[in-house]
Structure formats: C-alpha cells, structure tokens
GROMACS .gro file of C-alpha atoms in nm:
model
  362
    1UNK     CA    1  -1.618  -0.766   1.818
    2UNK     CA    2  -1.522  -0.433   1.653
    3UNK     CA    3  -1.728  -0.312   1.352
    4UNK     CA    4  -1.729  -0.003   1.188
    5UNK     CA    5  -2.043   0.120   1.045
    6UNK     CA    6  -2.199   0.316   0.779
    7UNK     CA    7  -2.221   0.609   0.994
    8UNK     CA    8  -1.833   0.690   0.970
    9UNK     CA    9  -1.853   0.794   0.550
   10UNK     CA   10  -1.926   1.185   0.633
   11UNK     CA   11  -1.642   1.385   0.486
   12UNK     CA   12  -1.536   1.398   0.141
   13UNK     CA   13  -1.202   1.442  -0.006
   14UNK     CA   14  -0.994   1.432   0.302
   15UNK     CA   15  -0.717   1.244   0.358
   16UNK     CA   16  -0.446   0.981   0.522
   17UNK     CA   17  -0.116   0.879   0.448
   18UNK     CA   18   0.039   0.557   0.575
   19UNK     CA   19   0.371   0.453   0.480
   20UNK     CA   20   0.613   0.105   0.582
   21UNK     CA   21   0.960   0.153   0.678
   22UNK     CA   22   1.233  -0.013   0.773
   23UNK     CA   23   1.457   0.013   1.100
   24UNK     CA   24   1.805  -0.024   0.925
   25UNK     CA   25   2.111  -0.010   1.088
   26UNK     CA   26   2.465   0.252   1.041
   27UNK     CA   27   2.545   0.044   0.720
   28UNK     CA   28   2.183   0.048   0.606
   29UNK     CA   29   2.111  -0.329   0.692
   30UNK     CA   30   1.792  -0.482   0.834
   31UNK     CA   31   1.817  -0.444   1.246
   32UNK     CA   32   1.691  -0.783   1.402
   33UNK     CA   33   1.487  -0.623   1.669
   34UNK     CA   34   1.402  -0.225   1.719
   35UNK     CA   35   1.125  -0.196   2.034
   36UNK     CA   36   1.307   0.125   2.186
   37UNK     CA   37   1.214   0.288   1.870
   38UNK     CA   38   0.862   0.202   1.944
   39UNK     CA   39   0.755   0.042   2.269
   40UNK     CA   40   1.070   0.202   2.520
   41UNK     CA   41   1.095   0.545   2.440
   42UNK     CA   42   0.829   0.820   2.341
   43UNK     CA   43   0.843   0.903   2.016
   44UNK     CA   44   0.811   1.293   1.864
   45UNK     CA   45   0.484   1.383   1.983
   46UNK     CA   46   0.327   1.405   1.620
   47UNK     CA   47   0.402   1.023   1.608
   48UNK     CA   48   0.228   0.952   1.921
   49UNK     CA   49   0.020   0.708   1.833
   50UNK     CA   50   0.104   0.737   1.490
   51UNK     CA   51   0.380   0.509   1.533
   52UNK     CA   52   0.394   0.111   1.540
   53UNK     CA   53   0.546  -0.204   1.420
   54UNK     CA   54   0.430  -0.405   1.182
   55UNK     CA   55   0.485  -0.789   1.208
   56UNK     CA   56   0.874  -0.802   1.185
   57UNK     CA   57   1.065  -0.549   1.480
   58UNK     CA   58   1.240  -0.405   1.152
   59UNK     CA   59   0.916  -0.298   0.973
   60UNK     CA   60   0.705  -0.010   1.163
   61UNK     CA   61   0.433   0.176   1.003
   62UNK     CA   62   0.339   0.563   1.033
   63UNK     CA   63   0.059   0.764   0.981
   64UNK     CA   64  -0.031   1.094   0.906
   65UNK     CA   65  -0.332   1.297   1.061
   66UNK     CA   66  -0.618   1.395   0.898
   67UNK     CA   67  -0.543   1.607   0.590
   68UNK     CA   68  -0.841   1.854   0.524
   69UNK     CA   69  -0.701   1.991   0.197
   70UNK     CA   70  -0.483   1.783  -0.092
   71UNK     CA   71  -0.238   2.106  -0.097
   72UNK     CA   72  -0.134   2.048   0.305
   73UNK     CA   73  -0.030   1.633   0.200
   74UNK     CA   74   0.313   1.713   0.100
   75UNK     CA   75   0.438   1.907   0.473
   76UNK     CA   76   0.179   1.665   0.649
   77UNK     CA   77   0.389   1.337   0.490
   78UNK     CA   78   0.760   1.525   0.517
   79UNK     CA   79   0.677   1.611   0.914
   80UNK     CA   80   0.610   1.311   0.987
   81UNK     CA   81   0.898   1.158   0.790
   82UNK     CA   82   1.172   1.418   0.954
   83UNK     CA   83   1.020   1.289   1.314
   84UNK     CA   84   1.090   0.926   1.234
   85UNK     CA   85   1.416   1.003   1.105
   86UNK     CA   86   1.483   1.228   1.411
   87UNK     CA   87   1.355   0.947   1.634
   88UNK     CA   88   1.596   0.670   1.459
   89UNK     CA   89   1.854   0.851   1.448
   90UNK     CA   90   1.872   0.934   1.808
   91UNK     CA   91   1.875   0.543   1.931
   92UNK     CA   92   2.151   0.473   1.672
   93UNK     CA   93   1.898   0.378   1.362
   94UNK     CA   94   1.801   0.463   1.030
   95UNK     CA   95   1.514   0.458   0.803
   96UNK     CA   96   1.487   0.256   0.451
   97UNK     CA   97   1.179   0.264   0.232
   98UNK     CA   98   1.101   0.007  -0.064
   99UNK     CA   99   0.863  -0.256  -0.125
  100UNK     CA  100   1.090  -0.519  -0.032
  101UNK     CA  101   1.430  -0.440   0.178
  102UNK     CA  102   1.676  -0.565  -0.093
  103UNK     CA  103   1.926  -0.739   0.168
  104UNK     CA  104   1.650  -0.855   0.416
  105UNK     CA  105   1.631  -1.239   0.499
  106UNK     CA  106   1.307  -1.282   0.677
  107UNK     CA  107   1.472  -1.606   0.906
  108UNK     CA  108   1.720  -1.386   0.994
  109UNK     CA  109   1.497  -1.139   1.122
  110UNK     CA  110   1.270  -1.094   1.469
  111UNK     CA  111   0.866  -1.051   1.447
  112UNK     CA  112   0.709  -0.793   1.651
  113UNK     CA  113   0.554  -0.904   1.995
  114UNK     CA  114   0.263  -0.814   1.969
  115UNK     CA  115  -0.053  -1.021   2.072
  116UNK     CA  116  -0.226  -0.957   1.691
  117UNK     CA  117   0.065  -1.065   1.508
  118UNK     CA  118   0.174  -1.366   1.693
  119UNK     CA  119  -0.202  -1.453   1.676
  120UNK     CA  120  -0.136  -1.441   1.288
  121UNK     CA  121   0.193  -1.632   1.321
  122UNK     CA  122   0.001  -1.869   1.439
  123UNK     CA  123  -0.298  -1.927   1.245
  124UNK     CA  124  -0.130  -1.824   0.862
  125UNK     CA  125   0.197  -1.980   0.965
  126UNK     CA  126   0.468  -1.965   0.662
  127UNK     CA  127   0.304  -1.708   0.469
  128UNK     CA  128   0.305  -1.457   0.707
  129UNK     CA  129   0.645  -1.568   0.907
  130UNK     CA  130   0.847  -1.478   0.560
  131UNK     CA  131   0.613  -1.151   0.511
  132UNK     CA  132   0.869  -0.880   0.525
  133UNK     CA  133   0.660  -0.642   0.270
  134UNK     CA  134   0.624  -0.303   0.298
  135UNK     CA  135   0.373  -0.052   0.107
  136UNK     CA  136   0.218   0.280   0.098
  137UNK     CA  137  -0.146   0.310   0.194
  138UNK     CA  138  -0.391   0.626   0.065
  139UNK     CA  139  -0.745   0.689   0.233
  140UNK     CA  140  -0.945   0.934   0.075
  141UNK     CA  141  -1.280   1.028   0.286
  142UNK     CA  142  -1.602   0.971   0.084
  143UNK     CA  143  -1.932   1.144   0.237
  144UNK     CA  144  -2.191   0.817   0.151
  145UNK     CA  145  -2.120   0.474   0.240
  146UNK     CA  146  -2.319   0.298  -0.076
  147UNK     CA  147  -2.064   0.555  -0.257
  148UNK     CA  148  -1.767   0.455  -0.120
  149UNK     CA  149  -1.866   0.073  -0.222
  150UNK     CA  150  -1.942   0.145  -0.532
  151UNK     CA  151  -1.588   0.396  -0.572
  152UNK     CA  152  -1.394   0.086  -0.448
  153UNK     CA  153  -1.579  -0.113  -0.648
  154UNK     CA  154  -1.420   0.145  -1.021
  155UNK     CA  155  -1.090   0.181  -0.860
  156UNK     CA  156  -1.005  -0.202  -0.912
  157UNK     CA  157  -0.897  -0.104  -1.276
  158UNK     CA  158  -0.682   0.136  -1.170
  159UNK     CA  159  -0.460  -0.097  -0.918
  160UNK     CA  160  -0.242  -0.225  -1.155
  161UNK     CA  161  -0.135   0.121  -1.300
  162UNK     CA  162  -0.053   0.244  -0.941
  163UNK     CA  163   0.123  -0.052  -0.883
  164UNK     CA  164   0.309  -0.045  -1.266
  165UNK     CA  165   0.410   0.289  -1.178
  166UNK     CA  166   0.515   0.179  -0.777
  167UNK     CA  167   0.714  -0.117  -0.885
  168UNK     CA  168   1.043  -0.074  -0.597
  169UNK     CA  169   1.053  -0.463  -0.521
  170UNK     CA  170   1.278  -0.689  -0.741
  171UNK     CA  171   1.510  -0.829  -0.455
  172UNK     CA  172   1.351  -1.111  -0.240
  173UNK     CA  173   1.596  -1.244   0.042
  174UNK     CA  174   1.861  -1.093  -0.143
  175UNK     CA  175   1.795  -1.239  -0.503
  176UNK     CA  176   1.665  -1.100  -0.789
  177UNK     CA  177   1.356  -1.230  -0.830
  178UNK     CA  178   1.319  -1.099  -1.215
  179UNK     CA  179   0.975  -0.948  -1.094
  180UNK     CA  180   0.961  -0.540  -1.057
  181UNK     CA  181   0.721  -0.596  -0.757
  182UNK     CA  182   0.817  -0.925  -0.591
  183UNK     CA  183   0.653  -0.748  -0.235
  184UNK     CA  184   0.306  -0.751  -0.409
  185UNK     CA  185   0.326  -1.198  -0.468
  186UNK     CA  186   0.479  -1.245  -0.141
  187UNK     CA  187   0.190  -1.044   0.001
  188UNK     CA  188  -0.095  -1.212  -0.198
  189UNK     CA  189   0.006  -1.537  -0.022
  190UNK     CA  190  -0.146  -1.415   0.271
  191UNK     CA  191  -0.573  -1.495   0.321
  192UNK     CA  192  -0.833  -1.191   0.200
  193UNK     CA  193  -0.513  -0.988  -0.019
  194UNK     CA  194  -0.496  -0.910  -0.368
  195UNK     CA  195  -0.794  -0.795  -0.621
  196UNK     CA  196  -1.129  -0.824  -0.433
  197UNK     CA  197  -1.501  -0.902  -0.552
  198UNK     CA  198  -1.757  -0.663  -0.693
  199UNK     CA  199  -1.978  -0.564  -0.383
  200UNK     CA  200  -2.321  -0.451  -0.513
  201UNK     CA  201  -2.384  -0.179  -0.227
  202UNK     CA  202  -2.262  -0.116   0.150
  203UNK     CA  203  -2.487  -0.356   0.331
  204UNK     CA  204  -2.305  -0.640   0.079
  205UNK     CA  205  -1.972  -0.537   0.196
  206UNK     CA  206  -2.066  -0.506   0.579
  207UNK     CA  207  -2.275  -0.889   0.535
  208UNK     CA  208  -1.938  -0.985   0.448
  209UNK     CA  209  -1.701  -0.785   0.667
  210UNK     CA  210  -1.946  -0.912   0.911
  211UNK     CA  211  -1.957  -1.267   0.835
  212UNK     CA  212  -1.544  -1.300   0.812
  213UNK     CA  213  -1.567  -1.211   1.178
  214UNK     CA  214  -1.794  -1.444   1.370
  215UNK     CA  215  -1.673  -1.730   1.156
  216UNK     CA  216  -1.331  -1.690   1.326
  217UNK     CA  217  -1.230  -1.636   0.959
  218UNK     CA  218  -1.044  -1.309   1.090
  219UNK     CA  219  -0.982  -1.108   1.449
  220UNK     CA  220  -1.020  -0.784   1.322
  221UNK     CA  221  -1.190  -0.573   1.033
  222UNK     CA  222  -0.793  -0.503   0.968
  223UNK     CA  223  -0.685  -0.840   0.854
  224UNK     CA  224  -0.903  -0.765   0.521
  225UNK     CA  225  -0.597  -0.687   0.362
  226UNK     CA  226  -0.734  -0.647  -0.024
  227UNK     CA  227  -0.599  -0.344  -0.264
  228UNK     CA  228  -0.862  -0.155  -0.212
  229UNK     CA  229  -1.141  -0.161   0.044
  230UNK     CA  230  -1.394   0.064   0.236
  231UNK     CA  231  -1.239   0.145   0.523
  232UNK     CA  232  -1.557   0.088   0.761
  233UNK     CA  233  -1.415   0.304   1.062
  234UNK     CA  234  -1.249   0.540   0.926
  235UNK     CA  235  -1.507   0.649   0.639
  236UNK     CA  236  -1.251   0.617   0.374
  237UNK     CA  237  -1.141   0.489   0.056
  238UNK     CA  238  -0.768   0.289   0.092
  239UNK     CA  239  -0.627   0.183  -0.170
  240UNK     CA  240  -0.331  -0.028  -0.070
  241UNK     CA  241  -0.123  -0.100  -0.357
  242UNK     CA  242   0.201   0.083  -0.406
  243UNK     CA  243   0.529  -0.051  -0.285
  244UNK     CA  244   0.707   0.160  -0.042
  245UNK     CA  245   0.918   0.431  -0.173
  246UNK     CA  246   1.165   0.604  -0.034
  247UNK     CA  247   1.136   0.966  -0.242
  248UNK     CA  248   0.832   1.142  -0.140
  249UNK     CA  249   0.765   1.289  -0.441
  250UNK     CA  250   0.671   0.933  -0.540
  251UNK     CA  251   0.416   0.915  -0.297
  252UNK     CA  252   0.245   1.273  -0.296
  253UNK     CA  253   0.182   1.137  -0.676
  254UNK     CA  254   0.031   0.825  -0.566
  255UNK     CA  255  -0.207   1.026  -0.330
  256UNK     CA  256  -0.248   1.335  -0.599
  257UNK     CA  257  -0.368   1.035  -0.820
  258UNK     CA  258  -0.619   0.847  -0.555
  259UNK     CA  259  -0.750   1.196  -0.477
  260UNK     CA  260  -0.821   1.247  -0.812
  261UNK     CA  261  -0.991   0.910  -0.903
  262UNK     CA  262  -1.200   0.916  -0.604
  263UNK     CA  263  -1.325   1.284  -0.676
  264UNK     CA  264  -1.393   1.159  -0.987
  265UNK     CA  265  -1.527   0.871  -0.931
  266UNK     CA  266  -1.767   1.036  -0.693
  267UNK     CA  267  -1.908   1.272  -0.912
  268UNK     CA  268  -1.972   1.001  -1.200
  269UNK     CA  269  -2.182   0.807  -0.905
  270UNK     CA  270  -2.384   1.148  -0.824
  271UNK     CA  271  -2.489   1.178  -1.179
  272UNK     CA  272  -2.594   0.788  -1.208
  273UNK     CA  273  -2.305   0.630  -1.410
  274UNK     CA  274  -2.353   0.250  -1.371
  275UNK     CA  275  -2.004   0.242  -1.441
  276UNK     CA  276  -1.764  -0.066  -1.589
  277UNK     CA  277  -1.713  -0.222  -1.272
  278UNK     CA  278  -1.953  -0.507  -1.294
  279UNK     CA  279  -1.807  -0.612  -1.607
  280UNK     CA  280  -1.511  -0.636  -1.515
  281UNK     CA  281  -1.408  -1.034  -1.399
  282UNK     CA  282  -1.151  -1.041  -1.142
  283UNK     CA  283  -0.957  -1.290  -1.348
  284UNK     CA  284  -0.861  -1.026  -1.597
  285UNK     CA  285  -0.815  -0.735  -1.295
  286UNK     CA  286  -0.574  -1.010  -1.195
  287UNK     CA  287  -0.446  -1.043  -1.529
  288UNK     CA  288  -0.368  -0.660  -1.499
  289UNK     CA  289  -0.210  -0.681  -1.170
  290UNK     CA  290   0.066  -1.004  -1.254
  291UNK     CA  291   0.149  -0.763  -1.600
  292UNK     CA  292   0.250  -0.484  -1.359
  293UNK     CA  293   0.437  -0.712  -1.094
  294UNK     CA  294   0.627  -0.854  -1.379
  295UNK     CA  295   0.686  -0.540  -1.621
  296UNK     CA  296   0.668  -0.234  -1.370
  297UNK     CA  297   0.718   0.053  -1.653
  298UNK     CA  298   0.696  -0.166  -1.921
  299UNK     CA  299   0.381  -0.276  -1.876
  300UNK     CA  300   0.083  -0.291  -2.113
  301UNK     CA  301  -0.275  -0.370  -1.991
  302UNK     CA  302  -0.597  -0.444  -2.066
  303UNK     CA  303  -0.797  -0.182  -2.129
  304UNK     CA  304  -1.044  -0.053  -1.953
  305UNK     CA  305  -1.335  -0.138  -2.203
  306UNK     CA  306  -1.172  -0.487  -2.259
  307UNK     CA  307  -1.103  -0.445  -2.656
  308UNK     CA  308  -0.754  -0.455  -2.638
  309UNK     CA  309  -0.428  -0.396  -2.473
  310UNK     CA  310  -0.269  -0.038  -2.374
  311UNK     CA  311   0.085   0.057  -2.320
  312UNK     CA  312   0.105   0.232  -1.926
  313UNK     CA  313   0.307   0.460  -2.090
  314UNK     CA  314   0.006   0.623  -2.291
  315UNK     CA  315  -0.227   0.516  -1.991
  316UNK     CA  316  -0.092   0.745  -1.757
  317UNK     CA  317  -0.095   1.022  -2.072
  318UNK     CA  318  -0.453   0.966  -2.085
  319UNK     CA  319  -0.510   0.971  -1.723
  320UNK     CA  320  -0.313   1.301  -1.647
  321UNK     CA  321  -0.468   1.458  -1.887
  322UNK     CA  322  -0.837   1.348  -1.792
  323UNK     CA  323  -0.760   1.450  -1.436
  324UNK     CA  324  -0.607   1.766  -1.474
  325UNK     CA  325  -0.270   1.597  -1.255
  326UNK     CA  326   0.083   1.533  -1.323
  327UNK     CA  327   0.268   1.356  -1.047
  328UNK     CA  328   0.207   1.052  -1.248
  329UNK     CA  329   0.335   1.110  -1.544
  330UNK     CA  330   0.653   1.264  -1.381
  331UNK     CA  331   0.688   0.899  -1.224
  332UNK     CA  332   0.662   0.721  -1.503
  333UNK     CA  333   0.934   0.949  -1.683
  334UNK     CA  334   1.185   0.855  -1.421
  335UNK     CA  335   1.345   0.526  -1.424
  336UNK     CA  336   1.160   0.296  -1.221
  337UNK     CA  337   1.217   0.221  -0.837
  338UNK     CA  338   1.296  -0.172  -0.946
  339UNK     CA  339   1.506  -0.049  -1.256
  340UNK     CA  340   1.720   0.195  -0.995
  341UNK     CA  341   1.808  -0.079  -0.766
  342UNK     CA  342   1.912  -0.284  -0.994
  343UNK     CA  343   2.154  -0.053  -1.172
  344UNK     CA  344   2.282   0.052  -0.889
  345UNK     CA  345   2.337  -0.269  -0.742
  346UNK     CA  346   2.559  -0.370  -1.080
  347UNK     CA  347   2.741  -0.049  -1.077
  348UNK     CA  348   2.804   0.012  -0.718
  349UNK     CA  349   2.766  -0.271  -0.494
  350UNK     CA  350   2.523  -0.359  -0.228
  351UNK     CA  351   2.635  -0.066  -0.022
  352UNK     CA  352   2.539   0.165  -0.278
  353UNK     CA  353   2.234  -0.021  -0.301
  354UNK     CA  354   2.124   0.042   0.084
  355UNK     CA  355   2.194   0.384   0.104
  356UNK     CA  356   1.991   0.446  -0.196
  357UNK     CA  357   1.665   0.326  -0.042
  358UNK     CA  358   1.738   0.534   0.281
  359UNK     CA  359   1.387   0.760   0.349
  360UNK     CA  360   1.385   1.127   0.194
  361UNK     CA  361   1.267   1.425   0.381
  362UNK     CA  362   1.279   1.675   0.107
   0.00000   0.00000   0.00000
C-alpha cells in the first residue's frame, strides 16, 4: 500500500501546476475517445509523463515540473500548454479548458481504460460515471509536515474566494444549470471531496490517510479528493478548487494567490499564531463554498471572524492589498468565466460558445 510520509515536506515555496483539459474536436465538441493523444503516440518530451487521462478519454490532465521560483510559473504553465496544443493538433484535436465542457453529455461520452478508474466506476458507480469535471490544481512546497497540516488546516477560509473568483461552470449536459460553478456540486457527489475536517497536527492527518486505506475505504492516497489537502508524497500544499480556465492569466493568479497565502500562512505558524482555523465549523466553510457556486462574482461571505457577511468584491481588495499581489483583483474586474459563456452563448450561438473556451498559450 503506498503512503507518503512526513519525510517528503523539505522545500518551501516551490511549486506545481496541474490543469484539466478537454480533447475537443475541429468544431470544438467533446471527442468520444482520444488514447493516441495519450497511450499511442509519444507526446512532446516535456509532457512525458506529465501527460494522462483522467476518467473520461476526453478529459486528460497535465502537469508542470517543479517550479523553484514563483517568477518562472508563467513560461513553466505556457510550455507546457503550447506542447499539448502542438500534440492535439497534430492527431487532428484541440484543446478546451472550463470547469464543465458546456456541450458535453457525459452518456455520450467514453471513460478512460484505465485499471484505477474502472476500479472507481465500479465501486462509486453514478457519481463518478457522469463526472466530466475539470479543475486547476496548485501545490505549494512547505518545509515541516505539522506546518503544512496546520497551513491546510487556515486555507479552508480561503476556498470559497478562489472558487468565487474561478466560477467557469454554469452549463451541465448542455443546460444552464443557474449555478456559476455547477463542476464544483457534480464533483462533491463523489466520497472524501468538498471542505475537509480540522486535523490537529500531521500524525492526525496520516492516522487518517492511513486508516481510509486498509479499510478498503480508498486504493490510493489520491482518491482523497478534498479542496485542500497535504499532499503526503509530494511535500506540498494543493489546493484544488478552481474550475478550469482556459486564459492563463487566470491561473498564474490563482497560483500568485496560493503562493502568497501559504507564505503567509507559514510565517504566522513560525511565530505561534493559533490561528482561526479551529473555530471555524465546516458547516459555515460549506456555507461559504454553496455562496460562491451559486453567485461566482457576486458573492458575499462570511467573514473570516464570523461577525458578519463581506462582499468578494472588497475581499479580494483586502486580500491584494495584505499580500502585496494583484492577479486577483484583475480577475475579479473581468467579467466572470460563467458570466462570459453565457453572453456569448445568447449573442453568438453555441459555436461561438466552443471556440471561446479553446486553451490560450499567450
């Protein structure tokens, strides 16, 4: 049984980019199955083994390599983007980027082959057949394990306002689900997802990740699919709730913002802050998380001292000017991924509509 182990939290401040695509076709449709793309040609050799599906044929997931410094993420993400473009486009393919593909029906679609998902297919059954989601994944290194735990532990306030800000989902089978990320509910009704527990230190979380495993409860550390966990093997931070997006500039912002918190974050737990975190109920995280899946942009949450209510608007003021960043509030000035689909999708048709979630490179 793999485990990771406390051992692997040595570097601080690195990071790793992973990002859910979709195989589209000329028009920009879902393609029912793509294995050339992965399994029958070699891809680009900076997506060797960088490069797999996820558990439909059309969805396939990248990765970046290690990033040593925040100001090398943006050429890291855009190399490996042009190489997956490159590598569609030579078999006939394209690549799409949202939360949710906006014309995908998941019945009309093929899963991947692959021994770990049709082990899933099989033991989660409808929730995961229909699971067409796609997201964006940050890991930030963090040098301690306990501190890791206890970083994961703060950054479950700050999920909903990446997600607010992410919204890129409001299509499900090719309806309008009146949500701004429908990906995130269709996710959460899959086991171990959404807003996880307060762990009290590193030996909690491993008891646990520990205890999931030999009661068959999952295969693999992987399948503890939460919004933000300690990543035991790769001695990281992931926080894993953006929809996908297909600008990049929306996602360098994302990881300019996880950066951020976790740096900070760290430093708060070297000089002894107890922090908020244990106060914090998971009913009203969750409380945070539904406002943002149903009101993107136009979401207001609770705060983070529980008193009241704050617009994201002035949340993401607050937060770019605590941090010293700005790819946030550049995001949140833009019309929303959900908003963009949808007026483009009344204005222009459904062709309009594909091509408009078609991956960036620049």
């Amino acid at each position: 049984m793999e485990r990771g182990s406390r051992d692997s939290f040595t570097r601080m401040g690195t990071l790793g980019i992973e990002e859910e695509c979709f195989v589209v076709d000329e028009t920009g449709r879902p393609t029912s199955g793509t294995d050339e793309l992965v399994y029958e040609h070699d891809p680009p050799e900076i997506l060797e083994g960088r490069l797999d599906h996820e558990l439909f044929k059309f969805v396939i997931e990248t990765q970046t390599p290690l990033i040593e410094e925040p100001s090398d993420a943006r050429e890291s993400l855009l190399e490996i983007r042009r190489a997956l473009v490159d590598h569609a486009t030579a078999y006939g393919y394209q690549i799409a980027a949202a939360g949710l593909h906006p014309l995908a029906k998941w019945r009309e679609l093929e899963h991947a082959e692959k021994s770990r998902y049709r082990s899933q297919l099989d033991r989660i059954q409808y929730p995961q057949h229909r699971n067409t989601t796609a997201g964006v994944h940050v890991h930030v290194g963090v040098d301690d394990a306990d501190k890791a735990v206890w970083i994961a532990n703060e950054l479950r306030w700050y999920v909903p306002i990446m997600l607010a800000l992410s919204a890129n989902s409001p299509y499900w089978n090719g309806f309008d689900t009146g949500l701004q990320s429908a990906r995130s509910k269709i996710f959460e009704a899959l086991p171990n997802t959404g807003m996880p527990t307060y762990f009290e230190d590193y030996e909690a979380f491993d008891r646990f990740e520990r205890r999931m495993l030999e009661t068959d409860s999952i295969e693999d550390r992987g399948e503890l699919w939460y919004d933000v966990r300690p990543h035991t093997a790769h001695g990281t931070v992931e926080l894993r709730t953006p929809d996908g997006q297909a600008d990049p500039d929306i996602v360098l912002a994302f990881v300019e913002y996880a950066h951020a918190l976790v740096e900070d974050l760290a430093a708060a737990y070297e000089d002894g802050a107890s922090g908020y975190a244990r106060d914090h109920r998971r009913e009203l995280l969750d409380e945070n998380k539904w406002r943002a899946i149903r009101h993107g942009h136009e979401a207001s949450l609770v705060s983070r001292d529980l008193e009241g209510t704050i617009d994201l608007g002035e949340l993401v003021d607050r937060e770019c000017e605590r941090l010293g960043i700005d790819g946030i509030g550049r995001v949140y000035d833009r019309e929303s991924g959900a908003q963009r689909q949808r007026r483009i999708r009344e204005q222009s048709g459904s062709d309009a509509l594909c091509e408009s979630v078609l991956l960036q490179t620049e």
